[in-house]
Tab-separated table of C-alpha atoms in Angstrom:
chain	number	residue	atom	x	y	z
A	4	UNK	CA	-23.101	15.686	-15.523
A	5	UNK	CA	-22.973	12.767	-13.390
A	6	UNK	CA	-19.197	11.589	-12.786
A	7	UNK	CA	-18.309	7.720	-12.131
A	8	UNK	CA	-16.688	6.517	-9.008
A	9	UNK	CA	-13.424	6.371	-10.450
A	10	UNK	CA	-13.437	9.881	-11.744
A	11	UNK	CA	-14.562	11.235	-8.732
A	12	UNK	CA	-11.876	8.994	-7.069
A	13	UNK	CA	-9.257	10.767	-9.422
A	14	UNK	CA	-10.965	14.337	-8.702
A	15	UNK	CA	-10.752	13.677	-5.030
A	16	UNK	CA	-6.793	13.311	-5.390
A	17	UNK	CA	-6.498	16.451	-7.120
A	18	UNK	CA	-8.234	18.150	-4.770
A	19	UNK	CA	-6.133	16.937	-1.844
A	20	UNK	CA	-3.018	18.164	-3.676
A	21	UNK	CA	-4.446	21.513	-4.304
A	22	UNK	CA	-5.323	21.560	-0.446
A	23	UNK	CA	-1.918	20.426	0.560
A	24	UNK	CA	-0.225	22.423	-1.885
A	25	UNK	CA	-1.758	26.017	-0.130
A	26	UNK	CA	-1.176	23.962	3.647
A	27	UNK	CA	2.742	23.970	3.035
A	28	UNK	CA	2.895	27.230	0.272
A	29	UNK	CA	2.767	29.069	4.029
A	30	UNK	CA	5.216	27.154	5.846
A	31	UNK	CA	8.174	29.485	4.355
A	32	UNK	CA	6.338	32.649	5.211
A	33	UNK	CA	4.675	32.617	8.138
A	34	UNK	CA	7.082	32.756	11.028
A	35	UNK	CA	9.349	35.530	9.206
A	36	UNK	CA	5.956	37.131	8.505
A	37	UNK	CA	4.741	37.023	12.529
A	38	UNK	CA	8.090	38.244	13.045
A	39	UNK	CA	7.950	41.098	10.999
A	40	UNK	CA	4.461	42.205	13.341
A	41	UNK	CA	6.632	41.707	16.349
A	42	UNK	CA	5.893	37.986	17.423
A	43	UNK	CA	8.596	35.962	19.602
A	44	UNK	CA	9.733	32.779	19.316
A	45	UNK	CA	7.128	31.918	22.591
A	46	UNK	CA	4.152	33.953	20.543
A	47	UNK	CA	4.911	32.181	17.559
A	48	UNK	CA	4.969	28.679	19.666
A	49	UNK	CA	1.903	29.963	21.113
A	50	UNK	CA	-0.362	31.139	18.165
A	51	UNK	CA	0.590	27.592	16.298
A	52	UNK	CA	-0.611	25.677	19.657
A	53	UNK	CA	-3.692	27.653	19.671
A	54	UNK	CA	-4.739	26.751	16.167
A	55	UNK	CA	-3.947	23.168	16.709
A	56	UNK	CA	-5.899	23.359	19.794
A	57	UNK	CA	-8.807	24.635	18.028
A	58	UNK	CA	-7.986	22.074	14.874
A	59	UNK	CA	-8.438	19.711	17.452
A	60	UNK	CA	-11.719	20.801	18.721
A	61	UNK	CA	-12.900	20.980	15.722
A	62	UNK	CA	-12.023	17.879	14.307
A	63	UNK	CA	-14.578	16.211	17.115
A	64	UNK	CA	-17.229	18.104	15.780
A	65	UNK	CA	-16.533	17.756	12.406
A	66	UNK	CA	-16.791	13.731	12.907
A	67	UNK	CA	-20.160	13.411	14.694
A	68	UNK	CA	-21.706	15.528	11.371
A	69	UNK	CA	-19.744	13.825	8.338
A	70	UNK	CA	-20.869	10.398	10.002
A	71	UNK	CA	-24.544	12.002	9.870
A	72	UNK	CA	-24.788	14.057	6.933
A	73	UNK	CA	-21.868	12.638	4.864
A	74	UNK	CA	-18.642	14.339	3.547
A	75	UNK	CA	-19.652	16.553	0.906
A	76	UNK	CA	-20.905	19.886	2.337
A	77	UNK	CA	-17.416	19.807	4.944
A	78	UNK	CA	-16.049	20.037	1.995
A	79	UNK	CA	-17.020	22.336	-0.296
A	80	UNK	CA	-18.334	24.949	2.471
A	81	UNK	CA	-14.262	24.983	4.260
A	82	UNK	CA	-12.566	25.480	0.823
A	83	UNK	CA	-14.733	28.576	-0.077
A	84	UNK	CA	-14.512	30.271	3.623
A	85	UNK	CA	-10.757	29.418	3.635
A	86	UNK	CA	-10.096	30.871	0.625
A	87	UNK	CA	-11.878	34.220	2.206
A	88	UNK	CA	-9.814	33.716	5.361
A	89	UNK	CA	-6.248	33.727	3.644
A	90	UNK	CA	-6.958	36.259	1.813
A	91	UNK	CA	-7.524	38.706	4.477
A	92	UNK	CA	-3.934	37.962	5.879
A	93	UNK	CA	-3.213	40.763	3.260
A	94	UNK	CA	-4.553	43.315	5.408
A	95	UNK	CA	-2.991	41.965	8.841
A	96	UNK	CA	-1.600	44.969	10.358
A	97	UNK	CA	-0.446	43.508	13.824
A	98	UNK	CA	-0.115	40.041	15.481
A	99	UNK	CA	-3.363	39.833	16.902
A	100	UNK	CA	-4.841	39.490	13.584
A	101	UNK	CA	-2.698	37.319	12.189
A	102	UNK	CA	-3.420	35.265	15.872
A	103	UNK	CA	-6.869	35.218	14.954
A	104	UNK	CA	-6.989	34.648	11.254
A	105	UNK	CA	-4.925	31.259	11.963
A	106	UNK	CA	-7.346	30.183	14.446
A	107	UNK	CA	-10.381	30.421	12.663
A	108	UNK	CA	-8.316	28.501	9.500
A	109	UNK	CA	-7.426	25.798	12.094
A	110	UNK	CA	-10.711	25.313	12.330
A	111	UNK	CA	-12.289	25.088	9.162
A	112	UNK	CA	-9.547	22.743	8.345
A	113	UNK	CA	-11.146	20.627	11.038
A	114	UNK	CA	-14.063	20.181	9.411
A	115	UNK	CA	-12.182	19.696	5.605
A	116	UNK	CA	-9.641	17.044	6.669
A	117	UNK	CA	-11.600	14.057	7.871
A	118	UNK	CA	-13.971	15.243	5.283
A	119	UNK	CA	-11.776	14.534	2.340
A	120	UNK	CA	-10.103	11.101	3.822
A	121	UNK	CA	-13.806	9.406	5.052
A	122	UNK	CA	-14.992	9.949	1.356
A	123	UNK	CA	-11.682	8.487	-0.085
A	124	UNK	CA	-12.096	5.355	2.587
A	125	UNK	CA	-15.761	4.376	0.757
A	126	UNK	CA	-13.534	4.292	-2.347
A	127	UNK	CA	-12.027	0.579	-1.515
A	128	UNK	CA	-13.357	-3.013	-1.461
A	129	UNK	CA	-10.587	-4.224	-0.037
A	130	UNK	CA	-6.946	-3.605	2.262
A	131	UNK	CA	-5.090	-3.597	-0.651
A	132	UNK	CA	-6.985	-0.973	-2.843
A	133	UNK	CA	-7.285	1.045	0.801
A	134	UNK	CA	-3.765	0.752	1.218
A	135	UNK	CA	-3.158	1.956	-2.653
A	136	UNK	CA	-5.612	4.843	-2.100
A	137	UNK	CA	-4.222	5.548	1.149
A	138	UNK	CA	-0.376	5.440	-0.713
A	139	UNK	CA	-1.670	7.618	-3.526
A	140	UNK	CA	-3.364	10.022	-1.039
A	141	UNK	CA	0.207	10.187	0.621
A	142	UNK	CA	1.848	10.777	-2.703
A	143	UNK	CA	-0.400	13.838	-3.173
A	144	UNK	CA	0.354	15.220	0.074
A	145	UNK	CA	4.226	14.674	-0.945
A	146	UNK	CA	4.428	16.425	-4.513
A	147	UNK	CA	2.686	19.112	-2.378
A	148	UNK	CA	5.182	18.928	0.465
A	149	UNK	CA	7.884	18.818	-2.161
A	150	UNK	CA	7.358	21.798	-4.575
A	151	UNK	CA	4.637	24.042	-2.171
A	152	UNK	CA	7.382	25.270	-0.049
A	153	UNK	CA	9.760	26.048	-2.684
A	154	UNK	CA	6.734	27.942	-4.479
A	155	UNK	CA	5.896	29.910	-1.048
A	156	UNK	CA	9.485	31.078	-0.617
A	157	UNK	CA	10.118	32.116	-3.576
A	158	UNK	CA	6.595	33.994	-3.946
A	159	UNK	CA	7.980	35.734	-0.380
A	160	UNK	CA	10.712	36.779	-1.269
A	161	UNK	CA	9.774	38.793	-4.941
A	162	UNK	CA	6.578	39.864	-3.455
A	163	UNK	CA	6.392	39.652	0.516
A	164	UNK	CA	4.775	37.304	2.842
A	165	UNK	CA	1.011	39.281	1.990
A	166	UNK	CA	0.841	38.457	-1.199
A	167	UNK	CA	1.867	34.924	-0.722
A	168	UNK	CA	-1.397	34.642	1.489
A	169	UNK	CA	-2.974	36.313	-2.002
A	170	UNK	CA	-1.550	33.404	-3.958
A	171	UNK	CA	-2.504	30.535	-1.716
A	172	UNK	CA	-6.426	32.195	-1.847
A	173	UNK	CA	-6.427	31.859	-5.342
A	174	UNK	CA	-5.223	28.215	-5.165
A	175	UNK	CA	-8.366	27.490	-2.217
A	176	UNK	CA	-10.542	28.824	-4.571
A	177	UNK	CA	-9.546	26.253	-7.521
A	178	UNK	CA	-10.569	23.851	-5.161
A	179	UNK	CA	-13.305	25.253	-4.157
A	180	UNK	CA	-14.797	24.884	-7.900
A	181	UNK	CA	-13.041	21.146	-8.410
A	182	UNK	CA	-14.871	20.208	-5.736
A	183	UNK	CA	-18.608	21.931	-6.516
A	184	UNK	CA	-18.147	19.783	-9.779
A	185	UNK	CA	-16.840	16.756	-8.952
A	186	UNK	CA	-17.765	15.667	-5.737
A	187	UNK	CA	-21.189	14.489	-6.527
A	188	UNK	CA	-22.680	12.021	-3.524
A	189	UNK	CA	-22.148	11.497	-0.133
A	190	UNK	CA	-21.010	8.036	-0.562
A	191	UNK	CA	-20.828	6.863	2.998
A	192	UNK	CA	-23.879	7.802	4.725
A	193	UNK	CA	-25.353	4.528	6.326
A	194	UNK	CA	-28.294	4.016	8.103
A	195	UNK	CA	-27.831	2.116	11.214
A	196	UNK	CA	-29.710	0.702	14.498
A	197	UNK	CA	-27.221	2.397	17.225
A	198	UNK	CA	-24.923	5.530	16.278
A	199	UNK	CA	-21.057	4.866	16.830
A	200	UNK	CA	-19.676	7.138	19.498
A	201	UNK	CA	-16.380	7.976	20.166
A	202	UNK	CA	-16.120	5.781	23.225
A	203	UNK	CA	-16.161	2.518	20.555
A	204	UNK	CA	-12.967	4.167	19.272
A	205	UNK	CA	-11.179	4.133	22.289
A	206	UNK	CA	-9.524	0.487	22.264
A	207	UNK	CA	-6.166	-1.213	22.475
A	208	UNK	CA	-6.033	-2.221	19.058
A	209	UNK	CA	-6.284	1.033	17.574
A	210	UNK	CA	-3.301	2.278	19.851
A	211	UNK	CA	-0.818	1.706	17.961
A	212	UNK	CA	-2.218	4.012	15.359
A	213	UNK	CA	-2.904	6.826	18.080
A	214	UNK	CA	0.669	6.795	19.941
A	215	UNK	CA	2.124	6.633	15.991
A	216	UNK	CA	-0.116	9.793	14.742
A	217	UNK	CA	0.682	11.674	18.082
A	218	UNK	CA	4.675	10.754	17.693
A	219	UNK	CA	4.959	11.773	13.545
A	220	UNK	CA	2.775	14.858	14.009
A	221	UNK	CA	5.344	16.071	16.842
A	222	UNK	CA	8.379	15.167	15.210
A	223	UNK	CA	6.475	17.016	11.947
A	224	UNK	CA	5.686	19.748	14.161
A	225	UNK	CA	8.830	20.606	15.542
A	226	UNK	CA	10.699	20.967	11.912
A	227	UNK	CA	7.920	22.814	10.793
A	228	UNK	CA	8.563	25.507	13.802
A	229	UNK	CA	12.129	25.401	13.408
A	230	UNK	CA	12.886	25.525	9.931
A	231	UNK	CA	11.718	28.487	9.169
A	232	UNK	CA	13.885	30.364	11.972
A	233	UNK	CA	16.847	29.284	9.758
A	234	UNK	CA	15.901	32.618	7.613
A	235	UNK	CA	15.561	34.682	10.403
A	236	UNK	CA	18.633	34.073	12.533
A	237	UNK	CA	21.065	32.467	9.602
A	238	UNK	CA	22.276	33.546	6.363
A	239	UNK	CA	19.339	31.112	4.937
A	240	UNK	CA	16.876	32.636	3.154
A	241	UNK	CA	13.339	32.416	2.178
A	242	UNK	CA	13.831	30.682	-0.505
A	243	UNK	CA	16.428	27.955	1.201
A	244	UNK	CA	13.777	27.276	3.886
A	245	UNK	CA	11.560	26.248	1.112
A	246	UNK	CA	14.241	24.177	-0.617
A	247	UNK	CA	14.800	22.213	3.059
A	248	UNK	CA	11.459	21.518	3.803
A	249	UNK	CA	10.849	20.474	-0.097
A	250	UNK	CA	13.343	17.339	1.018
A	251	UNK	CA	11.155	16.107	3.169
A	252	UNK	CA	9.081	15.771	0.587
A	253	UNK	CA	11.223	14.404	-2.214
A	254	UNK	CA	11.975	11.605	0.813
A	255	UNK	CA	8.487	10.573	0.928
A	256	UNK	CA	8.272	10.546	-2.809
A	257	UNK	CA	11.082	8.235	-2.632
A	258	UNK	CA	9.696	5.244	-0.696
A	259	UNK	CA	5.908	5.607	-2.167
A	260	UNK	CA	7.824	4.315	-5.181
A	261	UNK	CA	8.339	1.107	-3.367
A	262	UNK	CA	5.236	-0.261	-4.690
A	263	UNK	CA	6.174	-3.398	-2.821
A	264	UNK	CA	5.392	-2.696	0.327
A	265	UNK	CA	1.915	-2.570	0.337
A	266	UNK	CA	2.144	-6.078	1.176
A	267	UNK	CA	3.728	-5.900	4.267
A	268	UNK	CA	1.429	-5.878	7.300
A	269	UNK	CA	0.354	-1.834	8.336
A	270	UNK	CA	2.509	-3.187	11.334
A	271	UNK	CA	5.882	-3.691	9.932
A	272	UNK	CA	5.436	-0.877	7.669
A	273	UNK	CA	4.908	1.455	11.032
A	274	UNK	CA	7.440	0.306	12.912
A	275	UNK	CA	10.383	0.395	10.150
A	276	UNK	CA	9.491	4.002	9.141
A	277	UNK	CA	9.342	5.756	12.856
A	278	UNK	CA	12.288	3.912	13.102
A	279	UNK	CA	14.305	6.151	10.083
A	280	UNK	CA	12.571	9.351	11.744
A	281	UNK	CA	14.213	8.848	14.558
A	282	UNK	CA	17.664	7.875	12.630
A	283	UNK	CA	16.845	11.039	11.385
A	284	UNK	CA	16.560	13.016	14.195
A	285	UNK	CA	19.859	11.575	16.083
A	286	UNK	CA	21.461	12.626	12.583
A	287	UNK	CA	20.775	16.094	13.203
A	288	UNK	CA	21.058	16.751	16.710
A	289	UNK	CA	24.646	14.510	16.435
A	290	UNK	CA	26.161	15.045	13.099
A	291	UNK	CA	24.993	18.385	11.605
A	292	UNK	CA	25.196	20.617	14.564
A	293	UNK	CA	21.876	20.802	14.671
A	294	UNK	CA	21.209	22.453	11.737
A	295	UNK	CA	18.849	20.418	9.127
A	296	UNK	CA	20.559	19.353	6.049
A	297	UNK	CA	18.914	17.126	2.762
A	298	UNK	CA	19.890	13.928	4.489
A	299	UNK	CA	18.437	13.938	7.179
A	300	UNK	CA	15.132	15.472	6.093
A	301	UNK	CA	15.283	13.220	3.116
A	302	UNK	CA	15.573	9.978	5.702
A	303	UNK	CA	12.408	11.825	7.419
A	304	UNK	CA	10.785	12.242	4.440
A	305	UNK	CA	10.995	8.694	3.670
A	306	UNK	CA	9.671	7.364	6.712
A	307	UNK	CA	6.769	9.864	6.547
A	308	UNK	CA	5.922	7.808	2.881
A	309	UNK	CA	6.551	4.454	4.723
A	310	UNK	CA	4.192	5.345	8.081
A	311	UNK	CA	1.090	7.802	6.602
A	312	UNK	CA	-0.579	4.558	3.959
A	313	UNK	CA	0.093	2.094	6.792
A	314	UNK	CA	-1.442	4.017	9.811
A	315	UNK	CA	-4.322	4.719	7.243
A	316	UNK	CA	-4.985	1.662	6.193
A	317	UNK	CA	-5.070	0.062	9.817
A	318	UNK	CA	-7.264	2.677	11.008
A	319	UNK	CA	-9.917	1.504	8.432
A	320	UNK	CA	-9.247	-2.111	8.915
A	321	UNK	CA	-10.310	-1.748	12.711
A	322	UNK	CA	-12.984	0.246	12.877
A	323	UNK	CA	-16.615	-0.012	11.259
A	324	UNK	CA	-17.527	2.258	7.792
A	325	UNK	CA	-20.036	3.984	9.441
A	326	UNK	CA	-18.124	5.290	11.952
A	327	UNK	CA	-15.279	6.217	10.087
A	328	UNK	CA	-15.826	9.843	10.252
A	329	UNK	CA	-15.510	10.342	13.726
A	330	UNK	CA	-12.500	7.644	13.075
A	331	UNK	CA	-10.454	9.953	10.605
A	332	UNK	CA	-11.876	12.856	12.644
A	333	UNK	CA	-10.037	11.553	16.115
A	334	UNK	CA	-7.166	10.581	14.383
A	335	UNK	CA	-6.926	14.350	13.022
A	336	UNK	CA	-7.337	15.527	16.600
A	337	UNK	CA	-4.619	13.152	17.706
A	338	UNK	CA	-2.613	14.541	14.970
A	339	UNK	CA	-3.561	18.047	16.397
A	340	UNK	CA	-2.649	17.461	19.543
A	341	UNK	CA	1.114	16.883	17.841
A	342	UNK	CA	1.247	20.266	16.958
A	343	UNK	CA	0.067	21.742	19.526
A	344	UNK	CA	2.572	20.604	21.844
A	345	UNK	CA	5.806	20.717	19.531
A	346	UNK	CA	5.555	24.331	18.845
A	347	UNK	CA	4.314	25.616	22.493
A	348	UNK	CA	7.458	23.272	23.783
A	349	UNK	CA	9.684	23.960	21.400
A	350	UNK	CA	9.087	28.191	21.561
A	351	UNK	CA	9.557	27.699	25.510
A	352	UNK	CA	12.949	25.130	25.447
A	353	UNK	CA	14.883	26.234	22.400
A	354	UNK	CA	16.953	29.162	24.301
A	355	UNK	CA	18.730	26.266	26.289
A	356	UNK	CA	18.118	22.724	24.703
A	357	UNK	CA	17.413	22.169	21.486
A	358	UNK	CA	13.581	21.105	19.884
A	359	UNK	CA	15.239	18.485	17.909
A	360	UNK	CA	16.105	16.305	21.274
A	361	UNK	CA	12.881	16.560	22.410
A	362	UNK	CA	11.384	15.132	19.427
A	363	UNK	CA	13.934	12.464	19.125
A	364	UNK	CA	13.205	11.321	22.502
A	365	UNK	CA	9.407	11.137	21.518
A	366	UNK	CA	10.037	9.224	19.055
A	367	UNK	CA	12.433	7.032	20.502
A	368	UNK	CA	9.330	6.227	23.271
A	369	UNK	CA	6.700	5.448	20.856
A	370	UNK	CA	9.028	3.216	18.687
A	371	UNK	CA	9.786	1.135	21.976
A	372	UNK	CA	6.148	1.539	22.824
A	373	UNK	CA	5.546	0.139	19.667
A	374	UNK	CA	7.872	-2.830	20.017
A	375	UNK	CA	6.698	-3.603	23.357
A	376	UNK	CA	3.392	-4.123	21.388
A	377	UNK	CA	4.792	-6.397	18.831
A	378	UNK	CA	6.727	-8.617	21.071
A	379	UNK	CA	3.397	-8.693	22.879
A	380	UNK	CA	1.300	-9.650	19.344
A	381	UNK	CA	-0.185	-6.878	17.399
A	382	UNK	CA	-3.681	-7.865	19.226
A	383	UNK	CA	-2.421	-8.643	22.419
A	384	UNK	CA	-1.789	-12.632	21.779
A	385	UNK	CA	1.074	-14.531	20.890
A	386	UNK	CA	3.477	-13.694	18.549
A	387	UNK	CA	2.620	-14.696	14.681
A	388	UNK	CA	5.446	-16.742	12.880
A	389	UNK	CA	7.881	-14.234	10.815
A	390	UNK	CA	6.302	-14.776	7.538
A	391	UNK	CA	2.568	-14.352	8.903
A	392	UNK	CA	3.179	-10.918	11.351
A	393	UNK	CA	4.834	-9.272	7.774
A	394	UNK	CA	2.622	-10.289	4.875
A	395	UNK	CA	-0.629	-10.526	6.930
C-alpha cells in the first residue's frame, strides 16, 4: 500500500518519538547501572565520551551515503540492529561490556539521526512549513524527553536497570516495523553535476548554527551526566531522577506552544533561548546549591523548545537540498562533539568545581559570540532595522 506524503510525514513523527522515547528511557538507569559493575565517575565520563566520539565519526559517514543512496535503508537497518544491541545489555556482566555495547549504539545512531531529519527536510516548500516541521519534530523529541525518563526510572526501580534495556528493545523494535511500512521512498535523492562535500559546509554563515549546536549539546550533556548521580550519592531515587529530567521536557513543551514564534527570524529565536539556558544555569549553580530543581530545568527546557526549530530551520535555509545529508549529518557530529566533552570534563572536574560552572561559562561565550555576530549583521553586513532582523 502506497502511503501519501502527508501520511508518511505523520509516520515519520511517530517514529522519531518512539526513537527518542528509548534515547531518554536510559538516561535514569545507566549511570547507577555502570555503577553497580564498578564504573567511576571518570569511567562513566569516559565511556559516554567514547560513544559520542564514535557518534561523531559516524555521523560523517552516515552523510556522504544518505546524500547518495537516500534516507531510507539508515533507517530501517539502525532500528533493527539497535534493538539487538539493547537487548544484550541484559547479559552485561562487567563494565567492559557495557563500554562496548554503548559504543557500537553510538554508532548506529549515527547513521539513524541525520537519516530521519534529511527525509523530514524534503517534507517542506517553504521556511515556514520547515520551521513547523522542524517545531513539531522538537515537540516529539519533548513528550519523549518528558515522560521517557519517568518511564525508565520507574521500570528500574521494580525490575532493575537489565530489564529496562529489555523494555527499551521492545520499543526499537516497534519502530523498526513503523518504519518497514511507512517509509516508502527516498524522497531526496537528486542527481547532480558536482557532489557537495563537506568543505561547502564549512562557512561563516552557518556558524552561528555550529557554535549554538556545540553550546546546547554541552550544556545538555552535562545535566544528563549529573543528574543521574543525584540517586547514587543523595536520598533521590530512581524514580526522582526521572521526574527531574522529565522537566526539562515539560519546559520545552511549554514554549513549542508559542505558535507565534515561528515568525521571528531563526536568529532572534537562537539568541533569546541560549539566553534562558544560561539564566538557567546561574540559577543552579547560585540559588539551589547546586542541586537541580523544576525551575531551573523547566527554564532549560524552554529554551531547548525555543533554540532546536530555529537552528533547524536555518541550517536548511543555508545550505543546498542535495547536500543536506551531510548538512544534518555535521550538525549531528557537532552535536557529538557536545557530549563528548561535557561528560569526559565533567567526570575529571566535579571532585573540586562543579560541571554546572563549566557549562554556564560555555554558554555564556557562545551567547556573546552570538551577539558579537548580530551587532555585526547576521551575514556579516550592516545591521537590519528592528522590525526586518526579527520577522525576516
Amino acid at each position: 500500500m502506497t502511503l501519501s506524503k502527508t501520511k508518511q510525514k505523520l509516520a515519520l513523527f511517530l517514529l522519531l518519538f518512539l526513537i527518542f522515547t528509548s534515547m531518554h528511557m536510559q538516561f535514569p538507569v545507566l549511570t547507577p547501572f555502570a555503577v553497580s559493575l564498578g564504573a567511576t565517575s571518570f569511567m562513566i565520563g569516559l565511556m559516554l565520551g567514547a560513544t559520542s566520539f564514535v557518534n561523531l565519526g559516524g555521523n560523517l559517514i552516515a552523510g556522504i551515503f544518505i546524500d547518495r543512496a537516500g534516507p531510507r535503508r539508515f533507517i530501517i537497518i539502525p532500528l533493527l540492529l539497535l534493538a539487538v544491541s539493547l537487548a544484550l545489555h541484559f547479559f552485561v556482566a562487567d563494565v567492559t561490556h557495557l563500554f562496548i555495547l554503548r559504543m557500537i549504539n553510538g554508532f548506529l545512531l549515527a547513521f539513524l539521526t541525520p537519516a530521519c531529519m534529511t527525509l523530514l527536510s524534503s517534507f517542506a516548500d517553504n521556511r515556514r512549513e520547515q520551521s513547523k516541521n522542524m517545531a513539531v519534530n522538537t515537540l516529539m523529541v519533548t513528550v519523549a524527553m518528558a515522560v521517557a525518563p519517568f518511564i525508565g526510572g520507574k521500570i528500574g526501580e521494580w525490575f532493575g536497570a537489565s530489564w529496562t534495556f529489555v523494555a527499551i528493545s521492545f520499543v526499537m523494535i516497534a519502530a523498526y516495523f513503523l518504519a518497514g511500512r511507512t517509509i516508502q521512498s527516498n524522497l531526496i535523492i537528486r542527481s547532480y553535476r558536482k557532489e557537495p562535500s563537506y568543505q561547502s559546509l564549512i562557512q561563516l554563515r552557518l556558524f552561528p548554527v555550529y557554535i549554538t549546536a556545540f553550546g546546547i549539546m554541552y550544556a545538555q550533556g552535562t545535566l544528563m551526566f549529573e543528574l543521574p548521580f543525584l540517586s547514587v550519592e543523595t536520598d533521590f531515587s530512581k524514580g526522582d531522577v526521572g521526574i527531574l529530567v522529565s522537566m526539562v521536557g515539560a519546559g520545552t513543551l511549554i514554549s513549542l506552544a508559542l505558535f507565534f514564534i515561528h515568525w521571528i527570524s531563526p536568529y532572534v529565536r537562537i539568541f533569546l533561548g541560549l539566553a534562558m539556558m544560561c539564566i538557567s544555569f546561574g540559577w543552579i549553580l547560585f540559588y539551589t546549591s547546586h542541586i537541580p530543581v523544576a525551575g531551573p530545568l523547566l527554564l532549560f527546557g524552554a529554551g531547548t523548545g525555543i533554540v532546536f526549530p530555529a537552528m533547524m530551520t536555518m541550517l536548511t535555509e543555508r545550505i543546498p537540498e542535495e547536500a543536506r545529508g551531510r548538512g544534518f549529518a555535521l550538525l549531528s557530529a557537532i552535536f557529538s562533539l557536545g557530549t563528548i566533552t561535557s561528560p569526559f570534563v565533567a567526570g575529571m572536574v566535579r571532585d573540586f568545581i562543579s560541571p554546572y560552572f563549566i557549562a554556564w561559562i560555555v554558554l555564556m561565550i557562545v551567547v556573546m559570540v552570538m551577539g558579537l555576530l548580530e551587532q555585526n549583521g547576521e551575514e556579516g553586513t550592516a545591521p537590519a532595522p528592528v522590525a526586518e532582523s526579527l520577522f525576516r
